[in-house]
C-alpha positions as a LaTeX table, in Angstrom:
\begin{tabular}{lrrr}
\hline
Residue & $x$ (\AA) & $y$ (\AA) & $z$ (\AA) \\
\hline
Unk1 & $-16.63$ & $-21.23$ & $-1.54$ \\
Unk2 & $-17.42$ & $-22.09$ & 2.15 \\
Unk3 & $-20.82$ & $-22.32$ & 1.08 \\
Unk4 & $-20.03$ & $-24.53$ & $-1.89$ \\
Unk5 & $-17.70$ & $-26.64$ & 0.18 \\
Unk6 & $-21.27$ & $-27.69$ & 2.82 \\
Unk7 & $-23.49$ & $-28.32$ & $-0.41$ \\
Unk8 & $-20.69$ & $-31.21$ & $-1.70$ \\
Unk9 & $-18.69$ & $-29.05$ & $-4.19$ \\
Unk10 & $-14.77$ & $-28.43$ & $-3.98$ \\
Unk11 & $-12.51$ & $-26.20$ & $-5.87$ \\
Unk12 & $-8.94$ & $-26.94$ & $-6.88$ \\
Unk13 & $-6.85$ & $-23.80$ & $-7.83$ \\
Unk14 & $-4.17$ & $-24.25$ & $-10.05$ \\
Unk15 & $-2.58$ & $-20.70$ & $-9.15$ \\
Unk16 & $-0.88$ & $-20.21$ & $-6.68$ \\
Unk17 & $-2.51$ & $-16.71$ & $-4.55$ \\
Unk18 & $-0.69$ & $-13.15$ & $-6.15$ \\
Unk19 & 0.66 & $-14.81$ & $-9.25$ \\
Unk20 & 0.74 & $-12.43$ & $-11.49$ \\
Unk21 & $-1.19$ & $-14.38$ & $-15.11$ \\
Unk22 & $-0.85$ & $-12.46$ & $-18.27$ \\
Unk23 & $-4.52$ & $-13.35$ & $-19.83$ \\
Unk24 & $-6.06$ & $-12.04$ & $-22.73$ \\
Unk25 & $-9.08$ & $-13.90$ & $-25.35$ \\
Unk26 & $-6.69$ & $-15.44$ & $-27.21$ \\
Unk27 & $-4.97$ & $-16.52$ & $-23.93$ \\
Unk28 & $-7.46$ & $-17.81$ & $-21.54$ \\
Unk29 & $-5.89$ & $-19.68$ & $-18.33$ \\
Unk30 & $-7.27$ & $-22.51$ & $-16.34$ \\
Unk31 & $-7.23$ & $-21.00$ & $-12.61$ \\
Unk32 & $-9.62$ & $-23.43$ & $-10.79$ \\
Unk33 & $-11.46$ & $-26.41$ & $-11.48$ \\
Unk34 & $-14.91$ & $-26.77$ & $-9.53$ \\
Unk35 & $-16.99$ & $-30.09$ & $-9.11$ \\
Unk36 & $-20.47$ & $-30.57$ & $-8.02$ \\
Unk37 & $-23.96$ & $-30.77$ & $-8.48$ \\
Unk38 & $-24.58$ & $-28.38$ & $-11.49$ \\
Unk39 & $-26.97$ & $-26.77$ & $-9.47$ \\
Unk40 & $-25.00$ & $-25.50$ & $-7.24$ \\
Unk41 & $-22.06$ & $-24.60$ & $-9.63$ \\
Unk42 & $-24.33$ & $-22.21$ & $-11.09$ \\
Unk43 & $-25.89$ & $-20.94$ & $-7.92$ \\
Unk44 & $-22.64$ & $-19.71$ & $-6.72$ \\
Unk45 & $-21.46$ & $-18.77$ & $-10.50$ \\
Unk46 & $-22.04$ & $-15.10$ & $-10.78$ \\
Unk47 & $-21.45$ & $-14.16$ & $-6.97$ \\
Unk48 & $-18.56$ & $-15.86$ & $-7.56$ \\
Unk49 & $-16.98$ & $-14.32$ & $-10.42$ \\
Unk50 & $-18.09$ & $-11.06$ & $-9.48$ \\
Unk51 & $-15.94$ & $-11.59$ & $-6.23$ \\
Unk52 & $-12.99$ & $-12.82$ & $-8.01$ \\
Unk53 & $-13.16$ & $-10.44$ & $-11.05$ \\
Unk54 & $-13.45$ & $-7.05$ & $-9.01$ \\
Unk55 & $-10.91$ & $-8.17$ & $-6.37$ \\
Unk56 & $-8.09$ & $-9.36$ & $-9.15$ \\
Unk57 & $-8.60$ & $-6.15$ & $-10.78$ \\
Unk58 & $-7.67$ & $-4.32$ & $-7.27$ \\
Unk59 & $-4.03$ & $-6.27$ & $-6.65$ \\
Unk60 & $-3.36$ & $-6.15$ & $-10.17$ \\
Unk61 & $-3.44$ & $-2.49$ & $-10.20$ \\
Unk62 & $-2.14$ & $-2.58$ & $-6.60$ \\
Unk63 & 0.69 & $-4.79$ & $-8.01$ \\
Unk64 & 1.37 & $-1.80$ & $-10.59$ \\
Unk65 & 1.90 & 0.61 & $-7.91$ \\
Unk66 & 3.92 & $-1.43$ & $-5.80$ \\
Unk67 & 5.94 & $-2.02$ & $-9.10$ \\
Unk68 & 7.02 & 1.24 & $-10.01$ \\
Unk69 & 8.44 & 1.78 & $-6.25$ \\
Unk70 & 10.11 & $-1.11$ & $-6.58$ \\
Unk71 & 12.06 & $-0.27$ & $-9.89$ \\
Unk72 & 12.61 & 3.00 & $-8.85$ \\
Unk73 & 13.76 & 2.21 & $-5.46$ \\
Unk74 & 11.97 & 3.63 & $-3.39$ \\
Unk75 & 11.93 & 1.96 & $-0.10$ \\
Unk76 & 8.41 & 3.32 & 1.36 \\
Unk77 & 4.69 & 1.99 & 0.87 \\
Unk78 & 1.64 & 2.42 & $-1.27$ \\
Unk79 & $-1.43$ & 2.20 & 0.46 \\
Unk80 & $-5.09$ & 2.25 & 0.13 \\
Unk81 & $-7.48$ & 4.42 & 1.60 \\
Unk82 & $-10.69$ & 3.79 & 3.36 \\
Unk83 & $-12.37$ & 4.43 & 0.28 \\
Unk84 & $-13.99$ & 0.37 & $-0.36$ \\
Unk85 & $-17.29$ & $-0.51$ & $-1.48$ \\
Unk86 & $-19.47$ & $-1.08$ & 1.60 \\
Unk87 & $-20.17$ & $-4.51$ & 2.34 \\
Unk88 & $-16.63$ & $-5.61$ & 0.46 \\
Unk89 & $-13.97$ & $-3.54$ & 2.89 \\
Unk90 & $-11.94$ & $-6.80$ & 3.97 \\
Unk91 & $-12.28$ & $-8.69$ & 0.79 \\
Unk92 & $-10.69$ & $-5.53$ & $-1.24$ \\
Unk93 & $-8.41$ & $-4.86$ & 1.55 \\
Unk94 & $-6.88$ & $-7.96$ & 1.37 \\
Unk95 & $-6.28$ & $-7.30$ & $-2.78$ \\
Unk96 & $-4.65$ & $-4.70$ & $-2.03$ \\
Unk97 & $-2.25$ & $-6.71$ & 0.54 \\
Unk98 & $-1.74$ & $-10.19$ & $-2.86$ \\
Unk99 & $-0.79$ & $-7.41$ & $-5.17$ \\
Unk100 & 2.02 & $-5.44$ & $-2.79$ \\
Unk101 & 0.64 & $-2.52$ & $-1.45$ \\
Unk102 & $-0.32$ & $-1.59$ & 2.41 \\
Unk103 & $-3.94$ & $-2.07$ & 3.03 \\
Unk104 & $-3.76$ & 1.36 & 5.50 \\
Unk105 & $-6.59$ & 1.67 & 7.95 \\
Unk106 & $-9.19$ & $-1.24$ & 8.13 \\
Unk107 & $-11.33$ & 0.73 & 9.97 \\
Unk108 & $-11.77$ & 4.39 & 11.95 \\
Unk109 & $-10.53$ & 2.62 & 15.28 \\
Unk110 & $-7.12$ & 1.44 & 13.58 \\
Unk111 & $-6.07$ & 4.91 & 13.96 \\
Unk112 & $-6.93$ & 8.87 & 14.11 \\
Unk113 & $-7.33$ & 10.33 & 11.56 \\
Unk114 & $-7.57$ & 14.34 & 11.67 \\
Unk115 & $-9.35$ & 15.53 & 8.73 \\
Unk116 & $-10.90$ & 19.69 & 7.93 \\
Unk117 & $-13.64$ & 19.13 & 9.51 \\
Unk118 & $-12.26$ & 17.75 & 12.45 \\
Unk119 & $-9.63$ & 20.49 & 12.70 \\
Unk120 & $-12.64$ & 22.94 & 12.52 \\
Unk121 & $-14.78$ & 21.87 & 14.68 \\
Unk122 & $-12.03$ & 21.64 & 17.44 \\
Unk123 & $-10.46$ & 24.69 & 17.00 \\
Unk124 & $-7.68$ & 24.11 & 15.56 \\
Unk125 & $-4.84$ & 21.14 & 14.46 \\
Unk126 & $-3.07$ & 21.68 & 18.24 \\
Unk127 & $-6.91$ & 20.98 & 19.86 \\
Unk128 & $-7.48$ & 18.45 & 17.46 \\
Unk129 & $-4.71$ & 16.38 & 18.38 \\
Unk130 & $-4.99$ & 17.41 & 21.88 \\
Unk131 & $-8.13$ & 16.14 & 21.98 \\
Unk132 & $-7.33$ & 12.68 & 19.87 \\
Unk133 & $-4.23$ & 11.51 & 22.09 \\
Unk134 & $-6.45$ & 11.75 & 25.02 \\
Unk135 & $-9.04$ & 9.85 & 23.39 \\
Unk136 & $-6.65$ & 7.14 & 22.29 \\
Unk137 & $-4.38$ & 6.94 & 24.83 \\
Unk138 & $-0.57$ & 5.60 & 23.91 \\
Unk139 & $-1.87$ & 2.74 & 22.04 \\
Unk140 & $-3.03$ & 4.69 & 19.15 \\
Unk141 & $-1.89$ & 6.58 & 16.20 \\
Unk142 & $-2.74$ & 10.22 & 15.29 \\
Unk143 & $-2.59$ & 11.01 & 11.98 \\
Unk144 & $-3.42$ & 14.83 & 10.85 \\
Unk145 & $-4.20$ & 16.34 & 7.12 \\
Unk146 & $-2.44$ & 19.24 & 6.29 \\
Unk147 & $-2.14$ & 21.46 & 3.15 \\
Unk148 & 0.83 & 23.75 & 3.92 \\
Unk149 & 3.96 & 23.49 & 5.78 \\
Unk150 & 2.95 & 25.87 & 8.84 \\
Unk151 & $-0.35$ & 23.32 & 9.40 \\
Unk152 & 2.11 & 20.44 & 9.33 \\
Unk153 & 4.80 & 21.72 & 11.37 \\
Unk154 & 1.48 & 22.28 & 14.01 \\
Unk155 & 0.84 & 18.91 & 13.29 \\
Unk156 & 3.58 & 18.10 & 13.91 \\
Unk157 & 4.55 & 20.52 & 16.95 \\
Unk158 & 1.47 & 19.00 & 18.52 \\
Unk159 & 2.39 & 15.83 & 18.54 \\
Unk160 & 1.50 & 13.73 & 15.46 \\
Unk161 & 2.48 & 10.39 & 14.80 \\
Unk162 & 1.44 & 10.90 & 10.70 \\
Unk163 & 1.17 & 13.78 & 8.97 \\
Unk164 & $-0.54$ & 13.63 & 5.56 \\
Unk165 & 0.53 & 15.97 & 3.11 \\
Unk166 & $-2.69$ & 16.61 & 0.72 \\
Unk167 & $-2.75$ & 18.00 & $-2.78$ \\
Unk168 & 0.98 & 18.46 & $-3.25$ \\
Unk169 & 2.37 & 18.79 & $-6.51$ \\
Unk170 & 5.97 & 16.96 & $-6.87$ \\
Unk171 & 8.29 & 19.74 & $-6.14$ \\
Unk172 & 6.62 & 21.57 & $-3.43$ \\
Unk173 & 5.68 & 18.40 & $-1.94$ \\
Unk174 & 10.11 & 17.52 & $-1.95$ \\
Unk175 & 10.95 & 20.71 & $-0.19$ \\
Unk176 & 7.70 & 21.19 & 2.45 \\
Unk177 & 8.85 & 16.61 & 3.18 \\
Unk178 & 12.51 & 17.37 & 3.22 \\
Unk179 & 12.46 & 20.20 & 5.98 \\
Unk180 & 9.52 & 18.09 & 7.77 \\
Unk181 & 12.39 & 15.30 & 7.98 \\
Unk182 & 14.85 & 17.30 & 8.71 \\
Unk183 & 12.92 & 18.96 & 11.96 \\
Unk184 & 10.99 & 16.21 & 13.26 \\
Unk185 & 12.60 & 13.00 & 11.60 \\
Unk186 & 10.12 & 10.05 & 13.60 \\
Unk187 & 7.04 & 11.36 & 11.95 \\
Unk188 & 5.88 & 9.61 & 9.91 \\
Unk189 & 5.16 & 11.51 & 5.89 \\
Unk190 & 1.84 & 10.35 & 4.01 \\
Unk191 & 1.55 & 11.89 & $-0.11$ \\
Unk192 & $-2.00$ & 11.74 & $-0.72$ \\
Unk193 & $-3.95$ & 13.54 & $-3.27$ \\
Unk194 & $-4.93$ & 13.68 & $-7.03$ \\
Unk195 & $-1.87$ & 10.97 & $-7.56$ \\
Unk196 & $-2.22$ & 8.62 & $-10.50$ \\
Unk197 & $-0.36$ & 5.86 & $-11.96$ \\
Unk198 & 1.22 & 8.44 & $-14.35$ \\
Unk199 & 2.52 & 10.56 & $-11.59$ \\
Unk200 & 2.99 & 8.34 & $-8.67$ \\
Unk201 & 6.49 & 7.86 & $-9.46$ \\
Unk202 & 7.34 & 11.46 & $-9.68$ \\
Unk203 & 5.77 & 11.66 & $-5.47$ \\
Unk204 & 7.98 & 8.32 & $-4.35$ \\
Unk205 & 10.97 & 11.21 & $-2.81$ \\
Unk206 & 13.35 & 9.50 & $-0.46$ \\
Unk207 & 11.71 & 11.55 & 2.58 \\
Unk208 & 8.17 & 10.29 & 2.08 \\
Unk209 & 7.15 & 6.98 & 3.74 \\
Unk210 & 3.84 & 6.49 & 2.52 \\
Unk211 & 2.00 & 7.49 & $-1.04$ \\
Unk212 & $-2.32$ & 7.13 & $-0.31$ \\
Unk213 & $-4.39$ & 6.10 & $-3.54$ \\
Unk214 & $-8.37$ & 5.95 & $-3.39$ \\
Unk215 & $-8.32$ & 5.29 & $-7.31$ \\
Unk216 & $-6.49$ & 1.52 & $-6.14$ \\
Unk217 & $-9.75$ & 0.67 & $-5.27$ \\
Unk218 & $-12.11$ & 3.18 & $-6.21$ \\
Unk219 & $-13.24$ & 2.76 & $-10.46$ \\
Unk220 & $-10.73$ & 0.05 & $-10.96$ \\
Unk221 & $-11.48$ & $-2.30$ & $-14.60$ \\
Unk222 & $-12.12$ & $-5.59$ & $-13.25$ \\
Unk223 & $-10.27$ & $-8.75$ & $-14.37$ \\
Unk224 & $-12.43$ & $-10.97$ & $-16.95$ \\
Unk225 & $-12.94$ & $-14.34$ & $-15.35$ \\
Unk226 & $-15.57$ & $-16.67$ & $-16.66$ \\
Unk227 & $-17.25$ & $-20.43$ & $-15.74$ \\
Unk228 & $-16.98$ & $-23.08$ & $-18.28$ \\
Unk229 & $-19.06$ & $-26.42$ & $-17.27$ \\
Unk230 & $-16.97$ & $-29.24$ & $-18.96$ \\
Unk231 & $-19.52$ & $-31.45$ & $-21.01$ \\
\hline
\end{tabular}
């Protein structure tokens, strides 16, 4: 958009950012009007449409997931992950925000996340958290990925700020989350792993603060946009 402005093209938006549009092949909606030299408009057409189509698809899915939580009265946040398109992360994270979801970590420096490979390399959850805290200091949170109650308790006792409960079934998640909330009320609990649009409502339990989904940015259908020159 900035490049097109510099070459004498301008754009006027007819809808607000984040506004839900119920469009279809039989109900085409004018979202913007662009003015400028035809050559410049045509040069920018495909890349502009690709970006808008992809980001709008992700924002639309984010809106649908967020709305499920709102309708259920859940107080937590649906979030993305770092599973974004290389070179396109900033746009995709912004699309999640527009859709009402949390972007999660922007990059590795935003929060230290300890997964199985980090833990195995360090020797244990406790040693991994200790090393992460020493490097990150007081300013950076530490999250630990766990898959059992025992490993989650170890992470909490080691000083983790966030504990991810990975690949649980809803009933098992409820049992573990209730126990952790009772023993460690100040630790944020995140559910992740294999959660879909069809199952997300079952994971929206009171004890869970965050539900993260990689499929908010991966494999999302694009929204169909086109550009037409006015004759």
